[in-house]
Amino acid sequence: WMVPKETEWLWAVGNTASCNAQGFFIVFGALGEGLYQMAISLNILLLINFGWKQEQFAKKVERPMHFIIITYVLTIAIIPLVSETYNPLCGTCFLNVIWDTCSTKDEGELCIVRGNEQVQGTVFIILIASSLFALIFCTVAMVWVYLHVRRQE
């Protein structure tokens, strides 16, 4: 729905602004979810394996963690917004560049009309790397917690 209607995708009723909003929230949500899952796993690990109290975690880790996660996620989600790299892609709006025929070059050559290839590639790699890191961190933390609890039984 957020995709610009000019794309002629099924049920596309949006415009460039709605496409930007959808792309921003997809990146913001995808990146933020993984990082907050890591934060929850860290909380559980410190509580169970290292005997921290919830108040101790809240005082020493929680505030800086929120600041770091929100700042990081906002920065990564804003960069494609500023560089106009949230564009229609397969019926949704995500990191994509729009190509069209150039008016200043030889006939048939394509130029980027909207977006930035470097931003697209870099942010995509950051999303994948952050997701993999979060997956590995959460898995290791939860296995560690499991083994700790299992030893106590």
CSV table of C-alpha atoms in Angstrom, one decimal:
chain,number,residue,atom,x,y,z
A,1,TRP,CA,0.0,0.0,0.0
A,2,MET,CA,2.8,2.4,0.8
A,3,VAL,CA,4.4,1.8,-2.7
A,4,PRO,CA,3.9,4.8,-5.0
A,5,LYS,CA,0.9,4.2,-7.3
A,6,GLU,CA,3.0,5.0,-10.4
A,7,THR,CA,4.8,1.6,-9.9
A,8,GLU,CA,1.5,-0.1,-10.8
A,9,TRP,CA,2.0,-2.8,-8.1
A,10,LEU,CA,-1.3,-4.4,-6.9
A,11,TRP,CA,-2.9,-2.1,-4.3
A,12,ALA,CA,-0.2,0.5,-4.6
A,13,VAL,CA,-1.7,3.8,-3.4
A,14,GLY,CA,1.3,5.5,-1.8
A,15,ASN,CA,3.7,8.1,-2.9
A,16,THR,CA,7.4,8.9,-2.4
A,17,ALA,CA,6.9,10.1,1.2
A,18,SER,CA,4.9,6.9,2.2
A,19,CYS,CA,7.6,4.8,0.6
A,20,ASN,CA,10.3,6.6,2.6
A,21,ALA,CA,8.3,6.0,5.8
A,22,GLN,CA,7.8,2.3,5.1
A,23,GLY,CA,11.5,1.8,4.2
A,24,PHE,CA,12.6,3.7,7.3
A,25,PHE,CA,10.4,1.7,9.7
A,26,ILE,CA,11.4,-1.6,8.1
A,27,VAL,CA,15.1,-0.9,8.6
A,28,PHE,CA,14.5,0.7,12.0
A,29,GLY,CA,12.4,-2.3,13.2
A,30,ALA,CA,14.5,-5.0,11.7
A,31,LEU,CA,17.7,-3.6,13.2
A,32,GLY,CA,16.2,-2.6,16.5
A,33,GLU,CA,14.5,-5.9,17.1
A,34,GLY,CA,17.7,-7.9,16.9
A,35,LEU,CA,19.6,-5.5,19.1
A,36,TYR,CA,16.9,-5.5,21.8
A,37,GLN,CA,16.7,-9.3,21.6
A,38,MET,CA,20.5,-9.2,22.4
A,39,ALA,CA,19.8,-6.8,25.3
A,40,ILE,CA,17.2,-9.2,26.8
A,41,SER,CA,19.6,-12.1,26.4
A,42,LEU,CA,22.3,-10.2,28.1
A,43,ASN,CA,19.9,-9.3,30.9
A,44,ILE,CA,19.0,-13.0,31.4
A,45,LEU,CA,22.6,-14.1,31.2
A,46,LEU,CA,23.8,-11.6,33.8
A,47,LEU,CA,20.8,-12.4,36.1
A,48,ILE,CA,21.1,-16.1,36.0
A,49,ASN,CA,24.8,-16.9,35.4
A,50,PHE,CA,26.5,-14.0,37.1
A,51,GLY,CA,24.0,-13.4,40.0
A,52,TRP,CA,23.2,-9.8,39.1
A,53,LYS,CA,20.1,-8.2,40.6
A,54,GLN,CA,17.6,-6.5,38.2
A,55,GLU,CA,18.3,-3.2,39.9
A,56,GLN,CA,22.0,-3.6,39.3
A,57,PHE,CA,21.4,-4.3,35.6
A,58,ALA,CA,19.0,-1.3,35.3
A,59,LYS,CA,21.5,1.0,37.0
A,60,LYS,CA,24.7,-0.1,35.2
A,61,VAL,CA,23.6,-1.4,31.8
A,62,GLU,CA,20.1,-0.5,30.8
A,63,ARG,CA,20.3,3.2,30.2
A,64,PRO,CA,23.5,3.2,28.2
A,65,MET,CA,22.2,0.2,26.3
A,66,HIS,CA,19.0,2.0,25.3
A,67,PHE,CA,21.0,5.1,24.3
A,68,ILE,CA,23.4,3.0,22.2
A,69,ILE,CA,20.8,0.9,20.5
A,70,ILE,CA,18.4,3.8,19.7
A,71,THR,CA,21.3,6.0,18.4
A,72,TYR,CA,22.7,3.3,16.3
A,73,VAL,CA,19.4,2.2,14.8
A,74,LEU,CA,18.2,5.8,14.1
A,75,THR,CA,21.5,6.6,12.4
A,76,ILE,CA,21.4,3.5,10.2
A,77,ALA,CA,17.7,4.1,9.3
A,78,ILE,CA,18.2,7.9,8.6
A,79,ILE,CA,21.1,7.5,6.2
A,80,PRO,CA,19.1,5.9,3.4
A,81,LEU,CA,16.3,8.4,4.0
A,82,VAL,CA,18.6,11.4,3.5
A,83,SER,CA,20.2,9.8,0.4
A,84,GLU,CA,16.8,8.9,-1.1
A,85,THR,CA,17.6,5.2,-1.1
A,86,TYR,CA,14.2,3.9,0.2
A,87,ASN,CA,12.5,3.1,-3.1
A,88,PRO,CA,10.0,0.5,-4.4
A,89,LEU,CA,11.3,-3.0,-4.6
A,90,CYS,CA,9.1,-6.0,-5.3
A,91,GLY,CA,5.9,-4.4,-4.0
A,92,THR,CA,7.4,-2.9,-0.9
A,93,CYS,CA,9.7,-0.1,-0.1
A,94,PHE,CA,13.3,-0.9,0.9
A,95,LEU,CA,16.9,-0.2,0.1
A,96,ASN,CA,16.9,0.2,-3.7
A,97,VAL,CA,18.1,2.5,-6.4
A,98,ILE,CA,16.0,3.6,-9.3
A,99,TRP,CA,17.6,3.5,-12.8
A,100,ASP,CA,16.4,5.2,-15.9
A,101,THR,CA,17.8,6.2,-19.3
A,102,CYS,CA,20.3,9.0,-19.1
A,103,SER,CA,19.5,12.3,-20.9
A,104,THR,CA,23.2,13.4,-21.0
A,105,LYS,CA,24.9,10.1,-22.1
A,106,ASP,CA,24.8,7.8,-25.1
A,107,GLU,CA,21.4,6.4,-26.0
A,108,GLY,CA,20.5,3.3,-24.0
A,109,GLU,CA,22.8,4.0,-21.1
A,110,LEU,CA,21.2,3.9,-17.6
A,111,CYS,CA,21.7,6.4,-14.8
A,112,ILE,CA,20.6,6.4,-11.2
A,113,VAL,CA,17.6,8.6,-10.9
A,114,ARG,CA,17.0,8.2,-7.2
A,115,GLY,CA,19.1,6.5,-4.5
A,116,ASN,CA,22.7,5.7,-3.8
A,117,GLU,CA,24.3,2.4,-4.5
A,118,GLN,CA,27.0,2.7,-1.9
A,119,VAL,CA,24.4,3.5,0.8
A,120,GLN,CA,22.2,0.6,-0.4
A,121,GLY,CA,25.1,-1.9,-0.2
A,122,THR,CA,26.6,-0.6,3.1
A,123,VAL,CA,23.3,-0.5,5.0
A,124,PHE,CA,22.3,-3.9,3.6
A,125,ILE,CA,25.6,-5.4,4.8
A,126,ILE,CA,25.1,-3.7,8.2
A,127,LEU,CA,21.6,-5.2,8.5
A,128,ILE,CA,22.8,-8.7,7.6
A,129,ALA,CA,25.9,-8.5,9.9
A,130,SER,CA,23.9,-7.1,12.8
A,131,SER,CA,21.3,-9.8,12.4
A,132,LEU,CA,23.9,-12.5,12.3
A,133,PHE,CA,25.7,-11.1,15.3
A,134,ALA,CA,22.5,-10.9,17.2
A,135,LEU,CA,21.6,-14.5,16.3
A,136,ILE,CA,25.0,-15.8,17.4
A,137,PHE,CA,25.0,-13.7,20.6
A,138,CYS,CA,21.5,-14.7,21.7
A,139,THR,CA,22.2,-18.4,20.9
A,140,VAL,CA,25.5,-18.5,22.8
A,141,ALA,CA,23.9,-16.6,25.8
A,142,MET,CA,20.9,-18.9,26.0
A,143,VAL,CA,23.0,-22.1,25.7
A,144,TRP,CA,25.3,-20.7,28.4
A,145,VAL,CA,22.2,-20.1,30.6
A,146,TYR,CA,20.8,-23.5,29.8
A,147,LEU,CA,24.1,-25.2,30.8
A,148,HIS,CA,24.3,-23.1,34.0
A,149,VAL,CA,20.8,-24.1,35.1
A,150,ARG,CA,21.4,-27.7,34.0
A,151,ARG,CA,24.5,-28.0,36.2
A,152,GLN,CA,22.4,-26.8,39.2
A,153,GLU,CA,19.9,-29.6,38.9
